[in-house]
Amino acid sequence: MAGKYRGESGSRGPWSREGSGAKIDPRVSAAELRRDMPKLDLHTTDPLMVEGEVVRFVEQYREDKNVESIEIVYGIGKGVLRRITFEALRPYQDNGIILDVYEGNGGSCTVIFDK
């Protein structure tokens, strides 16, 4: 079951399930515990390049049967990289390629593929 999109005002990210009545998928919890998942660090990336980097990273791993989740680090800052990251992920979530996106603490999110 995919998370519910709540827009940019959600405290836990645009796809937060908080208050939706949905049960947390165990794959989300398992992904959060993994430290060996592929990671894209956007800290030093020019905002004009972020969308392309996110799309390339998702495309690189979405068909890989050994990768169920990826982490994207955008940092805390002013939220510019975060906003661009979530805008780039939205079409994948809308098309069922991404099961959920969980925003943790510290300026990063975990992307769970629907495999």
XYZ file of C-alpha atoms in Angstrom:
115
model
C 0.000 0.000 0.000
C 1.533 3.288 -1.041
C 1.766 6.220 1.294
C -0.643 9.099 0.941
C 0.659 12.293 -0.630
C 0.107 15.240 1.707
C 1.984 18.021 -0.029
C 5.001 19.951 1.137
C 3.598 20.795 4.558
C 3.853 17.246 5.960
C 6.261 17.000 8.867
C 7.460 13.556 7.833
C 7.640 14.127 4.097
C 5.202 14.327 1.241
C 4.298 10.651 1.354
C 3.785 10.449 5.089
C 1.193 7.970 6.278
C 0.771 9.711 9.584
C -2.935 10.030 10.338
C -3.981 8.139 7.201
C -4.904 4.965 9.082
C -2.573 2.930 6.845
C -0.380 0.250 8.379
C 3.359 0.651 7.971
C 4.708 -1.766 5.382
C 7.421 -3.961 6.960
C 9.670 -3.227 3.974
C 9.831 0.404 5.112
C 11.073 -0.587 8.563
C 13.544 -3.074 7.103
C 14.933 -0.508 4.664
C 15.514 1.974 7.456
C 17.737 -0.559 9.226
C 19.921 -1.250 6.183
C 23.226 0.545 6.093
C 24.448 -0.991 2.826
C 21.739 0.429 0.571
C 22.882 2.602 -2.349
C 23.162 6.248 -1.349
C 23.066 9.427 -3.425
C 24.546 12.437 -1.648
C 23.313 15.711 -3.136
C 24.928 18.043 -0.564
C 27.311 19.699 -3.004
C 25.142 19.355 -6.108
C 24.009 22.456 -7.962
C 20.194 22.706 -7.621
C 19.925 22.832 -11.418
C 21.488 19.354 -11.579
C 19.529 17.675 -8.754
C 16.516 16.475 -10.757
C 18.720 14.766 -13.343
C 20.881 13.149 -10.661
C 17.821 11.798 -8.807
C 16.274 10.419 -12.015
C 19.564 8.747 -13.041
C 19.968 7.216 -9.579
C 16.411 5.844 -9.466
C 16.735 4.455 -13.002
C 20.037 2.798 -12.099
C 18.491 0.757 -9.269
C 14.764 0.382 -10.002
C 15.193 -2.844 -12.031
C 17.961 -4.311 -9.857
C 16.386 -7.280 -8.085
C 18.992 -7.089 -5.311
C 18.123 -3.489 -4.387
C 14.786 -2.874 -2.675
C 15.573 0.607 -1.405
C 17.885 3.557 -1.899
C 18.773 6.560 0.208
C 18.922 10.125 -1.060
C 20.701 12.716 1.086
C 19.780 16.324 0.361
C 20.790 17.969 3.636
C 18.861 20.245 5.957
C 19.590 23.746 4.628
C 16.771 25.852 3.211
C 14.880 22.902 1.699
C 15.638 23.653 -1.948
C 17.325 20.301 -2.664
C 14.616 18.483 -0.674
C 11.834 20.072 -2.723
C 13.532 19.278 -6.034
C 14.225 15.703 -4.890
C 10.583 15.036 -3.995
C 9.374 16.635 -7.231
C 11.683 14.294 -9.180
C 10.413 11.249 -7.237
C 6.699 12.039 -7.574
C 6.196 10.579 -11.107
C 7.761 7.291 -9.991
C 5.406 7.080 -7.014
C 2.396 8.016 -9.147
C 3.265 5.232 -11.630
C 3.704 2.536 -8.971
C 7.472 2.179 -9.364
C 8.071 3.509 -5.868
C 6.097 1.934 -3.039
C 6.888 4.664 -0.546
C 9.283 7.448 0.355
C 10.072 7.804 4.036
C 11.723 10.988 5.205
C 13.903 10.390 8.225
C 15.779 12.818 10.409
C 18.864 14.574 9.152
C 17.987 15.698 5.637
C 17.552 12.416 3.797
C 14.865 10.061 2.560
C 14.614 6.337 1.953
C 12.964 5.304 -1.310
C 11.267 1.886 -1.281
C 10.770 0.280 -4.697
C 7.590 -1.694 -5.378
C 9.116 -5.054 -6.373
